[in-house]
């Protein structure tokens, strides 16, 4: 490969306009020195114990993006070393998410379980070198012996077992001769190390649970921190990119490869993604699902990739978001408004405009012919003329938004009010003549208006100007729909990730109004042909996507995001 690096502009994840981040600087240096023979080979290594979330999207874009930029390769590897929490459902969802984001691992899909036999053989060699021993301490005793950040640990009384004893015990562990939790295999490193991860960490434990791929073939499983570097080595990974919490684990990563004397990949850590008002812990997300706070992993309120996809986010918008936030060495908190800005910007030129009334108020235009239906022409997207136009029916009875009328409005209310005029988008100017209320509740049930036939939009005679412009739908032809309005799951902006001793449970900060269901919405008839996943801008209401729970009788739309863009207005870049 040429040491002059060329970015592939059209591929997802390769953005030559972005300045080199610190990971790319390191890779450039390795290429310059020929450390890995000018190769760049990364991997995305999810644990199949839940659905991926937006934080994983950053890692996917980074790992696959680096491979694309440098003309290298990226593997998909499932680190399936904990059978108690793993499932083939998660494996399938992860593959779907990666492909949906626009990336492909070609024929390089692997599992840590592919290497169980090889890892076992290498571990036997580790024992023979006197670098690992079988320990009988209980979990609580192991914690007590470990020491603290300021005090060294104590050596296990089983640390002095001979190589022969350890080999025999390890073989019996594999043969299933010991109960679960009764013994572990530990590395023999340094119980006085200032890094707690180097104080004789556990390498293998006994787990009597069926594995989703290997069944009951194994009853001992390597720990993640041990299996991961070996898996990287077996796959000849050059740069093992992981999040910052693994920085303190890097000495163990390097020790494992060096002590075993196998190919040494290089671990580089970057800051994980934290977003305001967003839960970024897979453990917490699992709890939301299992305890019924949300309706599954793909609930559109969830920050999972499947949840974002169902809500209506595009892969382009998520890749753009990951590009914008960049790659840093220190953790920070990203405003969720930036993610919302990215989807608005992407859909602005893609999403056709339609009129949808979410909280309908009936309007009768008394001087419009009762049996007449006009077909008015409306452009599908003013930002993209190539999307063409459509026709919309207009008739004597229409619906507008309840919020677009006030009986006693303030001075700067430019929508409809008694005696006031507004323009109906693509149609006529109307004037409110009468307000009809329910005699018992006093609720406004309908308005009677008049229209000016000389003010038809686009007619060449529509010279009169009014300040208010309202969207509307024709009563007879409108399609009844259910609309789901989503808000943030968390009420505050704090990062609740793994907070030990937190004053309150994170569920106490869940937003009780994160979902509002509107059951009697009316949408213009052009959406009758919409397919699940199609995205629209409902004028003045936001961007919406047709949900998979839709039926021909009742389409269901998820609000992707409102039209308001606070992040763009603040001038943040």
Coordinates of C-alpha atoms in Angstrom, one line a residue:
X1 CA 0.0 0.0 0.0
X2 CA 1.3 3.5 -0.9
X3 CA 2.3 5.5 2.2
X4 CA 0.6 8.5 0.7
X5 CA -2.8 8.1 2.2
X6 CA -5.8 8.7 0.0
X7 CA -9.4 9.0 1.3
X8 CA -12.2 7.3 -0.6
X9 CA -14.6 10.2 -0.8
X10 CA -17.8 8.3 -1.6
X11 CA -17.6 5.6 0.9
X12 CA -19.4 5.9 4.3
X13 CA -17.0 6.8 7.0
X14 CA -14.4 8.3 4.8
X15 CA -14.5 12.1 5.1
X16 CA -11.4 13.7 3.6
X17 CA -12.5 17.2 4.7
X18 CA -12.1 16.2 8.3
X19 CA -8.7 16.9 9.9
X20 CA -6.8 13.9 11.0
X21 CA -7.7 12.9 14.6
X22 CA -5.1 11.5 17.1
X23 CA -5.9 7.9 16.1
X24 CA -5.1 8.7 12.4
X25 CA -2.0 10.5 13.5
X26 CA -0.9 7.2 15.3
X27 CA -1.8 5.1 12.3
X28 CA 0.1 7.5 9.9
X29 CA 3.2 7.1 12.1
X30 CA 2.9 3.3 12.0
X31 CA 2.6 3.4 8.2
X32 CA 5.6 5.7 8.0
X33 CA 7.7 3.3 10.1
X34 CA 6.3 0.2 8.4
X35 CA 5.3 -1.2 11.8
X36 CA 2.6 -3.5 10.4
X37 CA 3.8 -3.7 6.8
X38 CA 1.7 -0.6 5.9
X39 CA -1.4 -2.5 6.8
X40 CA -4.5 -1.1 8.6
X41 CA -6.8 -3.8 9.9
X42 CA -9.4 -2.9 12.5
X43 CA -12.4 -4.7 14.0
X44 CA -15.7 -3.9 15.5
X45 CA -16.1 -6.3 18.5
X46 CA -19.6 -6.1 20.1
X47 CA -20.7 -8.4 22.9
X48 CA -24.0 -10.0 21.8
X49 CA -25.8 -9.2 25.1
X50 CA -28.1 -6.5 23.9
X51 CA -29.0 -4.2 21.0
X52 CA -26.5 -1.6 19.8
X53 CA -27.0 2.1 20.6
X54 CA -25.9 5.4 19.2
X55 CA -22.6 5.1 21.1
X56 CA -21.8 1.9 19.2
X57 CA -22.6 3.7 16.0
X58 CA -19.7 6.0 16.7
X59 CA -17.4 3.0 17.1
X60 CA -18.8 1.4 14.0
X61 CA -18.2 4.5 11.9
X62 CA -14.7 4.9 13.4
X63 CA -13.5 1.3 12.9
X64 CA -15.0 0.7 9.5
X65 CA -14.3 4.3 8.5
X66 CA -10.6 3.9 9.3
X67 CA -10.4 0.8 7.2
X68 CA -12.1 2.6 4.2
X69 CA -9.9 5.6 4.5
X70 CA -6.6 3.6 4.6
X71 CA -7.7 1.0 2.0
X72 CA -7.6 -1.6 4.8
X73 CA -10.1 -4.1 6.3
X74 CA -12.5 -4.2 9.2
X75 CA -13.7 -7.4 10.8
X76 CA -17.0 -7.9 12.6
X77 CA -16.3 -10.0 15.7
X78 CA -18.8 -11.1 18.3
X79 CA -17.0 -11.3 21.7
X80 CA -19.3 -14.0 23.0
X81 CA -17.5 -15.0 26.1
X82 CA -20.4 -14.6 28.6
X83 CA -23.1 -17.1 27.7
X84 CA -25.3 -16.0 30.6
X85 CA -26.4 -12.8 28.8
X86 CA -25.9 -13.6 25.1
X87 CA -28.5 -14.5 22.5
X88 CA -28.7 -15.1 18.8
X89 CA -31.3 -12.3 18.7
X90 CA -28.6 -9.8 19.6
X91 CA -26.3 -11.3 17.0
X92 CA -28.9 -10.8 14.2
X93 CA -29.8 -7.3 15.3
X94 CA -26.1 -6.2 15.4
X95 CA -25.5 -7.4 11.8
X96 CA -28.6 -5.6 10.7
X97 CA -27.5 -2.4 12.4
X98 CA -24.0 -2.4 10.9
X99 CA -25.3 -3.0 7.4
X100 CA -28.0 -0.4 7.8
X101 CA -25.4 2.2 8.7
X102 CA -23.8 1.4 5.3
X103 CA -20.8 -0.8 6.2
X104 CA -19.9 -4.4 5.2
X105 CA -17.5 -6.9 6.8
X106 CA -17.4 -9.0 3.6
X107 CA -16.4 -12.5 4.5
X108 CA -14.8 -11.5 7.8
X109 CA -17.5 -12.3 10.4
X110 CA -15.9 -14.0 13.4
X111 CA -16.8 -15.0 17.0
X112 CA -14.5 -15.2 20.0
X113 CA -16.1 -18.7 20.4
X114 CA -14.4 -19.6 17.1
X115 CA -11.1 -19.4 19.1
X116 CA -12.1 -21.2 22.3
X117 CA -9.9 -24.2 21.6
X118 CA -7.0 -22.1 20.5
X119 CA -7.3 -19.8 23.6
X120 CA -7.4 -22.9 25.8
X121 CA -4.2 -24.3 24.1
X122 CA -2.4 -20.9 24.6
X123 CA -3.6 -20.9 28.2
X124 CA -2.0 -24.3 28.8
X125 CA 1.2 -22.8 27.5
X126 CA 0.8 -19.9 29.8
X127 CA 0.5 -22.2 32.8
X128 CA 3.6 -24.1 31.7
X129 CA 5.5 -20.8 31.7
X130 CA 4.4 -20.4 35.3
X131 CA 2.3 -17.3 34.4
X132 CA -1.1 -18.6 35.5
X133 CA -2.5 -20.6 38.4
X134 CA -5.8 -22.1 39.6
X135 CA -7.2 -20.2 42.6
X136 CA -9.8 -21.5 45.0
X137 CA -10.6 -18.2 46.7
X138 CA -14.2 -17.2 46.8
X139 CA -15.3 -14.1 45.0
X140 CA -15.5 -12.2 48.3
X141 CA -12.1 -13.4 49.4
X142 CA -10.6 -12.4 46.0
X143 CA -11.9 -8.9 46.5
X144 CA -10.4 -8.7 50.0
X145 CA -7.0 -10.0 48.8
X146 CA -7.0 -7.5 45.9
X147 CA -6.2 -4.5 48.0
X148 CA -7.2 -0.9 47.2
X149 CA -6.0 2.0 45.1
X150 CA -3.7 3.0 48.0
X151 CA -2.8 -0.4 49.4
X152 CA -1.2 -3.4 47.6
X153 CA -3.0 -6.7 47.4
X154 CA -2.1 -10.0 49.1
X155 CA -1.0 -13.0 47.2
X156 CA -3.5 -15.9 47.1
X157 CA -2.5 -18.9 49.2
X158 CA -3.0 -21.0 46.0
X159 CA -0.5 -18.8 44.0
X160 CA 2.4 -21.2 44.8
X161 CA 0.8 -24.3 43.2
X162 CA 3.2 -26.1 40.9
X163 CA 2.9 -26.0 37.2
X164 CA 1.8 -29.7 37.3
X165 CA -0.9 -29.0 39.9
X166 CA -2.2 -26.1 37.9
X167 CA -2.3 -28.1 34.6
X168 CA -4.2 -30.9 36.2
X169 CA -6.7 -28.6 37.9
X170 CA -7.2 -26.6 34.8
X171 CA -7.9 -29.8 32.8
X172 CA -10.4 -30.9 35.4
X173 CA -12.1 -27.5 35.2
X174 CA -12.6 -28.0 31.5
X175 CA -13.9 -31.6 32.1
X176 CA -16.6 -30.2 34.4
X177 CA -15.4 -31.8 37.6
X178 CA -15.8 -28.7 39.7
X179 CA -19.0 -26.7 40.5
X180 CA -19.6 -23.3 39.1
X181 CA -17.8 -20.5 40.9
X182 CA -15.6 -22.9 42.9
X183 CA -12.4 -22.1 41.1
X184 CA -10.9 -19.7 38.6
X185 CA -7.7 -19.5 36.6
X186 CA -5.7 -16.3 37.3
X187 CA -2.7 -14.7 35.7
X188 CA 0.4 -14.5 37.9
X189 CA 1.5 -10.9 37.5
X190 CA 2.0 -8.5 40.4
X191 CA -0.3 -8.2 43.4
X192 CA 1.5 -4.9 44.3
X193 CA 0.9 -3.3 41.0
X194 CA -0.5 0.3 41.1
X195 CA -2.9 -0.9 38.3
X196 CA -5.6 -3.1 39.9
X197 CA -6.1 -4.8 36.6
X198 CA -2.6 -6.3 36.9
X199 CA -3.1 -7.8 40.3
X200 CA -3.4 -11.4 39.2
X201 CA -6.6 -10.9 37.1
X202 CA -9.0 -13.8 36.4
X203 CA -8.5 -15.4 33.0
X204 CA -11.0 -18.2 33.1
X205 CA -14.1 -19.0 35.2
X206 CA -16.5 -21.9 35.4
X207 CA -20.0 -21.2 33.9
X208 CA -22.5 -23.9 33.5
X209 CA -24.8 -22.2 31.0
X210 CA -25.6 -23.2 27.4
X211 CA -23.8 -21.1 24.9
X212 CA -25.7 -19.8 21.9
X213 CA -23.1 -21.3 19.5
X214 CA -21.1 -24.0 21.3
X215 CA -24.0 -25.4 23.3
X216 CA -22.6 -27.3 26.3
X217 CA -19.2 -28.1 24.8
X218 CA -17.6 -25.8 27.3
X219 CA -18.1 -25.1 30.9
X220 CA -15.2 -22.8 31.3
X221 CA -15.0 -19.5 29.5
X222 CA -12.2 -16.9 29.1
X223 CA -12.7 -13.5 30.5
X224 CA -13.3 -10.6 28.0
X225 CA -10.0 -8.9 28.9
X226 CA -8.1 -12.1 28.1
X227 CA -10.0 -13.4 25.1
X228 CA -10.0 -10.0 23.4
X229 CA -6.3 -9.5 22.8
X230 CA -5.9 -13.1 21.7
X231 CA -8.7 -12.8 19.3
X232 CA -7.2 -9.6 17.9
X233 CA -3.9 -11.4 17.5
X234 CA -5.4 -14.4 15.8
X235 CA -7.1 -12.1 13.2
X236 CA -3.9 -10.1 12.7
X237 CA -5.6 -6.9 13.8
X238 CA -3.2 -3.9 13.5
X239 CA -5.1 -1.3 15.5
X240 CA -7.5 -2.4 18.2
X241 CA -9.7 0.7 18.7
X242 CA -11.7 0.8 22.0
X243 CA -13.3 3.3 24.4
X244 CA -11.5 5.2 27.1
X245 CA -12.6 2.9 30.0
X246 CA -10.2 0.3 28.6
X247 CA -7.2 2.5 29.0
X248 CA -6.3 1.0 32.4
X249 CA -6.8 -2.5 30.8
X250 CA -4.2 -1.9 28.1
X251 CA -1.2 -3.1 30.2
X252 CA -3.1 -6.5 30.6
X253 CA -3.8 -6.5 26.8
X254 CA -0.1 -6.0 26.1
X255 CA 1.1 -8.4 28.8
X256 CA -1.2 -11.2 27.4
X257 CA 0.2 -10.9 23.9
X258 CA 3.8 -10.4 25.0
X259 CA 3.8 -13.3 27.5
X260 CA 2.1 -15.7 25.1
X261 CA 4.6 -14.6 22.4
X262 CA 2.0 -14.1 19.7
X263 CA 1.3 -11.3 17.2
X264 CA 1.0 -8.0 19.0
X265 CA -1.9 -5.8 17.9
X266 CA -1.9 -2.2 19.2
X267 CA -4.7 -1.0 21.5
X268 CA -5.7 2.7 21.1
X269 CA -8.5 4.3 23.3
X270 CA -10.9 7.1 22.4
X271 CA -13.5 8.9 24.4
X272 CA -16.9 7.2 24.5
X273 CA -20.0 9.0 23.4
X274 CA -22.2 10.7 26.1
X275 CA -25.3 12.6 25.0
X276 CA -27.6 14.8 27.1
X277 CA -31.0 13.4 28.1
X278 CA -29.9 10.0 26.7
X279 CA -29.2 6.7 28.4
X280 CA -25.9 5.3 27.1
X281 CA -25.6 2.1 29.2
X282 CA -26.6 -1.2 27.7
X283 CA -27.3 -2.5 31.2
X284 CA -29.7 0.3 31.8
X285 CA -31.3 -0.1 28.4
X286 CA -31.8 -3.8 29.1
X287 CA -33.5 -2.9 32.3
X288 CA -35.9 -0.4 30.5
X289 CA -36.9 -3.3 28.2
X290 CA -37.2 -6.0 30.8
X291 CA -39.1 -3.9 33.3
X292 CA -41.5 -2.6 30.7
X293 CA -40.6 1.1 30.8
X294 CA -40.4 1.0 27.0
X295 CA -41.9 -1.3 24.3
X296 CA -38.9 -3.3 23.3
X297 CA -35.4 -2.6 22.1
X298 CA -36.6 -0.8 19.0
X299 CA -39.0 1.5 20.9
X300 CA -38.5 4.9 19.0
X301 CA -37.7 6.5 22.3
X302 CA -34.6 4.3 22.8
X303 CA -31.2 5.4 21.7
X304 CA -30.6 2.0 20.1
X305 CA -29.8 2.0 16.4
X306 CA -32.9 -0.1 15.8
X307 CA -35.0 2.4 17.8
X308 CA -33.5 5.4 15.9
X309 CA -34.2 3.5 12.6
X310 CA -37.8 2.8 13.5
X311 CA -38.3 6.4 14.6
X312 CA -37.2 7.5 11.2
X313 CA -33.5 8.5 11.5
X314 CA -31.4 8.0 8.4
X315 CA -28.0 6.2 8.3
X316 CA -26.7 9.3 6.6
X317 CA -27.7 11.5 9.5
X318 CA -26.1 9.3 12.1
X319 CA -22.9 9.0 10.1
X320 CA -22.9 12.8 9.8
X321 CA -23.4 13.1 13.5
X322 CA -20.5 10.8 14.2
X323 CA -18.3 12.9 11.9
X324 CA -19.3 16.2 13.6
X325 CA -18.6 15.0 17.1
X326 CA -15.1 13.8 16.1
X327 CA -12.7 11.6 18.0
X328 CA -11.2 12.8 21.2
X329 CA -9.0 11.6 24.1
X330 CA -11.2 12.9 26.9
X331 CA -14.8 12.3 27.7
X332 CA -17.4 15.0 27.2
X333 CA -21.1 15.5 26.9
X334 CA -22.7 16.1 23.5
X335 CA -25.9 18.1 23.2
X336 CA -28.7 15.9 21.8
X337 CA -29.7 18.9 19.8
X338 CA -26.7 18.2 17.5
X339 CA -28.1 14.8 16.6
X340 CA -31.5 16.4 15.9
X341 CA -29.9 19.0 13.8
X342 CA -28.2 16.3 11.6
X343 CA -31.5 14.5 10.9
X344 CA -33.3 17.8 10.1
X345 CA -30.5 18.8 7.7
X346 CA -30.6 15.4 6.0
X347 CA -34.4 15.3 5.6
X348 CA -34.7 19.0 4.5
X349 CA -34.1 18.1 0.9
X350 CA -35.2 14.5 1.0
X351 CA -38.6 14.4 2.8
X352 CA -41.7 15.4 0.8
X353 CA -44.0 18.0 2.4
X354 CA -47.5 17.0 3.3
X355 CA -50.2 18.6 5.3
X356 CA -51.2 16.9 8.5
X357 CA -53.5 18.2 11.2
X358 CA -52.7 16.7 14.6
X359 CA -55.4 18.2 16.7
X360 CA -58.2 19.0 14.3
X361 CA -60.7 21.8 14.5
X362 CA -63.5 21.8 11.9
X363 CA -63.9 24.8 9.6
X364 CA -66.9 25.3 7.3
X365 CA -66.5 27.8 4.5
X366 CA -70.1 29.0 4.1
X367 CA -69.7 30.8 0.7
X368 CA -67.8 27.9 -1.0
X369 CA -70.0 25.6 -3.2
X370 CA -71.1 22.7 -1.1
X371 CA -70.6 20.1 -3.9
X372 CA -67.4 21.4 -5.3
X373 CA -63.9 19.8 -4.8
X374 CA -60.9 21.6 -6.3
X375 CA -57.6 19.9 -7.0
X376 CA -54.9 22.3 -5.9
X377 CA -51.3 21.9 -7.0
X378 CA -48.6 21.9 -4.3
X379 CA -44.8 21.4 -4.6
X380 CA -43.5 18.3 -2.9
X381 CA -40.4 20.0 -1.6
X382 CA -39.5 23.6 -2.1
X383 CA -35.8 22.8 -1.3
X384 CA -35.7 20.2 -4.0
X385 CA -37.7 21.1 -7.1
X386 CA -36.8 17.8 -8.8
X387 CA -39.2 16.1 -6.4
X388 CA -42.1 17.6 -8.4
X389 CA -45.6 18.4 -7.3
X390 CA -48.8 16.8 -6.2
X391 CA -52.5 17.7 -6.1
X392 CA -54.5 18.3 -3.0
X393 CA -58.3 18.3 -2.7
X394 CA -60.0 21.5 -1.3
X395 CA -63.6 21.6 -0.3
X396 CA -66.2 23.5 1.7
X397 CA -65.4 21.6 4.9
X398 CA -61.7 21.5 6.1
X399 CA -59.8 21.0 9.3
X400 CA -57.1 23.2 10.8
X401 CA -55.0 22.9 14.0
X402 CA -56.8 23.8 17.2
X403 CA -53.8 25.8 18.2
X404 CA -54.2 27.9 15.1
X405 CA -57.4 29.6 16.4
X406 CA -57.9 31.8 19.5
X407 CA -61.2 33.4 20.4
X408 CA -59.5 36.2 22.3
X409 CA -55.9 36.4 20.9
X410 CA -53.0 38.5 22.1
X411 CA -51.9 41.4 19.9
X412 CA -49.2 39.5 17.9
X413 CA -51.3 36.4 17.2
X414 CA -51.3 36.2 13.4
X415 CA -53.4 33.0 13.0
X416 CA -57.1 32.7 12.9
X417 CA -59.4 34.6 15.3
X418 CA -63.0 36.1 15.1
X419 CA -63.1 38.7 12.3
X420 CA -59.5 38.0 11.3
X421 CA -58.1 36.7 8.0
X422 CA -55.5 34.1 7.2
X423 CA -54.2 32.4 4.1
X424 CA -54.7 28.6 3.7
X425 CA -51.5 27.2 2.3
X426 CA -51.8 26.7 -1.5
X427 CA -55.4 27.8 -1.3
X428 CA -57.4 30.9 -0.4
X429 CA -57.7 33.7 2.2
X430 CA -60.5 33.0 4.7
X431 CA -62.1 35.1 7.4
X432 CA -63.6 33.8 10.6
X433 CA -67.3 34.8 10.8
X434 CA -68.7 32.6 13.6
X435 CA -67.6 30.4 16.5
X436 CA -69.7 27.4 17.4
X437 CA -69.3 25.9 20.9
X438 CA -70.6 22.8 22.7
X439 CA -73.5 24.0 24.8
X440 CA -72.6 21.9 27.8
X441 CA -68.8 22.1 27.9
X442 CA -68.2 25.5 26.1
X443 CA -65.6 23.8 24.0
X444 CA -65.2 25.2 20.4
X445 CA -66.4 22.5 18.0
X446 CA -66.3 24.3 14.7
X447 CA -65.7 27.6 12.9
X448 CA -67.7 29.2 10.1
X449 CA -65.7 31.2 7.7
X450 CA -65.9 33.0 4.3
X451 CA -63.4 32.9 1.6
X452 CA -62.2 35.3 -1.1
X453 CA -62.4 33.6 -4.4
X454 CA -59.9 36.1 -5.9
X455 CA -57.1 35.0 -3.6
X456 CA -56.3 31.5 -4.9
X457 CA -52.6 30.8 -4.6
X458 CA -50.8 30.8 -7.9
X459 CA -53.8 32.2 -9.8
X460 CA -52.2 35.6 -10.6
X461 CA -54.9 37.4 -8.8
X462 CA -53.8 36.7 -5.3
X463 CA -52.5 40.2 -4.6
X464 CA -53.8 40.7 -1.1
X465 CA -51.4 39.9 1.7
X466 CA -52.1 38.6 5.2
X467 CA -49.6 37.6 7.8
X468 CA -50.9 34.2 8.9
X469 CA -50.5 31.1 6.7
X470 CA -52.2 27.9 8.0
X471 CA -52.0 24.3 6.9
X472 CA -55.2 22.3 6.5
X473 CA -56.8 19.2 5.1
X474 CA -60.1 18.6 3.3
X475 CA -62.6 16.9 5.6
X476 CA -64.0 14.4 3.2
X477 CA -60.8 13.1 1.7
X478 CA -58.4 13.3 4.7
X479 CA -56.9 10.1 6.0
X480 CA -57.4 9.4 9.7
X481 CA -54.1 8.5 11.4
X482 CA -52.4 7.9 14.7
X483 CA -49.4 10.1 15.5
X484 CA -46.9 9.4 18.2
X485 CA -45.0 12.3 19.6
X486 CA -41.7 11.4 21.3
X487 CA -39.7 13.3 23.8
X488 CA -36.5 12.6 25.7
X489 CA -36.5 9.5 28.0
X490 CA -34.4 11.4 30.6
X491 CA -35.6 14.6 32.2
X492 CA -32.1 15.8 33.1
X493 CA -28.8 16.1 31.2
X494 CA -26.7 14.1 33.7
X495 CA -24.6 11.0 32.7
X496 CA -26.0 8.2 34.8
X497 CA -23.6 5.6 33.5
X498 CA -22.6 3.1 36.2
X499 CA -22.9 5.8 38.9
X500 CA -22.0 4.0 42.1
X501 CA -23.7 5.2 45.2
X502 CA -26.0 7.5 43.1
X503 CA -28.5 9.5 45.2
X504 CA -31.4 8.2 43.1
X505 CA -32.1 5.4 40.7
X506 CA -31.9 6.5 37.0
X507 CA -35.5 5.4 36.5
X508 CA -36.5 8.2 38.9
X509 CA -35.3 10.7 36.2
X510 CA -37.4 9.1 33.4
X511 CA -39.7 11.5 31.6
X512 CA -43.3 10.4 32.3
X513 CA -44.3 12.4 29.1
X514 CA -41.8 10.8 26.8
X515 CA -44.7 9.5 24.6
X516 CA -47.9 11.3 23.6
X517 CA -50.3 9.4 21.3
X518 CA -52.7 11.4 19.2
X519 CA -55.4 9.1 17.9
X520 CA -57.6 11.4 15.7
X521 CA -55.1 13.1 13.4
X522 CA -56.0 13.9 9.8
X523 CA -53.5 13.7 6.9
X524 CA -53.9 14.7 3.3
X525 CA -54.8 11.7 1.0
X526 CA -51.4 11.6 -0.8
X527 CA -50.0 9.6 2.1
X528 CA -52.3 6.6 1.2
X529 CA -49.5 5.1 -0.9
X530 CA -46.8 5.5 1.8
X531 CA -44.7 2.5 2.8
X532 CA -43.4 1.6 6.2
X533 CA -40.3 3.7 6.9
X534 CA -41.2 6.5 4.4
X535 CA -40.4 9.9 5.8
X536 CA -42.4 13.2 5.5
X537 CA -42.4 16.7 6.7
X538 CA -45.8 17.5 8.1
X539 CA -45.9 21.2 7.5
X540 CA -45.3 23.3 10.6
X541 CA -45.3 20.1 12.8
X542 CA -42.1 18.3 12.1
X543 CA -40.6 15.3 10.4
X544 CA -42.5 12.0 10.6
X545 CA -42.0 8.3 9.6
X546 CA -44.6 5.6 8.9
X547 CA -44.3 3.0 11.6
X548 CA -44.4 -0.8 11.2
X549 CA -47.5 -1.0 13.3
X550 CA -49.5 0.8 10.7
X551 CA -52.5 -0.9 9.0
X552 CA -54.4 0.1 5.8
X553 CA -57.2 1.4 8.0
X554 CA -55.0 3.2 10.5
X555 CA -51.6 4.5 9.5
X556 CA -49.3 5.2 12.4
X557 CA -46.7 8.0 12.2
X558 CA -43.7 8.5 14.5
X559 CA -42.4 12.0 14.9
X560 CA -38.7 11.9 14.2
X561 CA -38.0 15.4 15.3
X562 CA -39.8 18.8 15.5
X563 CA -38.9 21.6 13.0
X564 CA -37.4 23.8 15.7
X565 CA -33.6 23.6 15.6
X566 CA -32.1 25.1 18.8
X567 CA -28.6 23.8 18.0
X568 CA -28.4 25.5 14.6
X569 CA -29.8 28.8 16.1
X570 CA -27.1 28.8 18.7
X571 CA -24.5 28.7 16.0
X572 CA -22.8 25.6 17.4
X573 CA -20.5 23.8 15.0

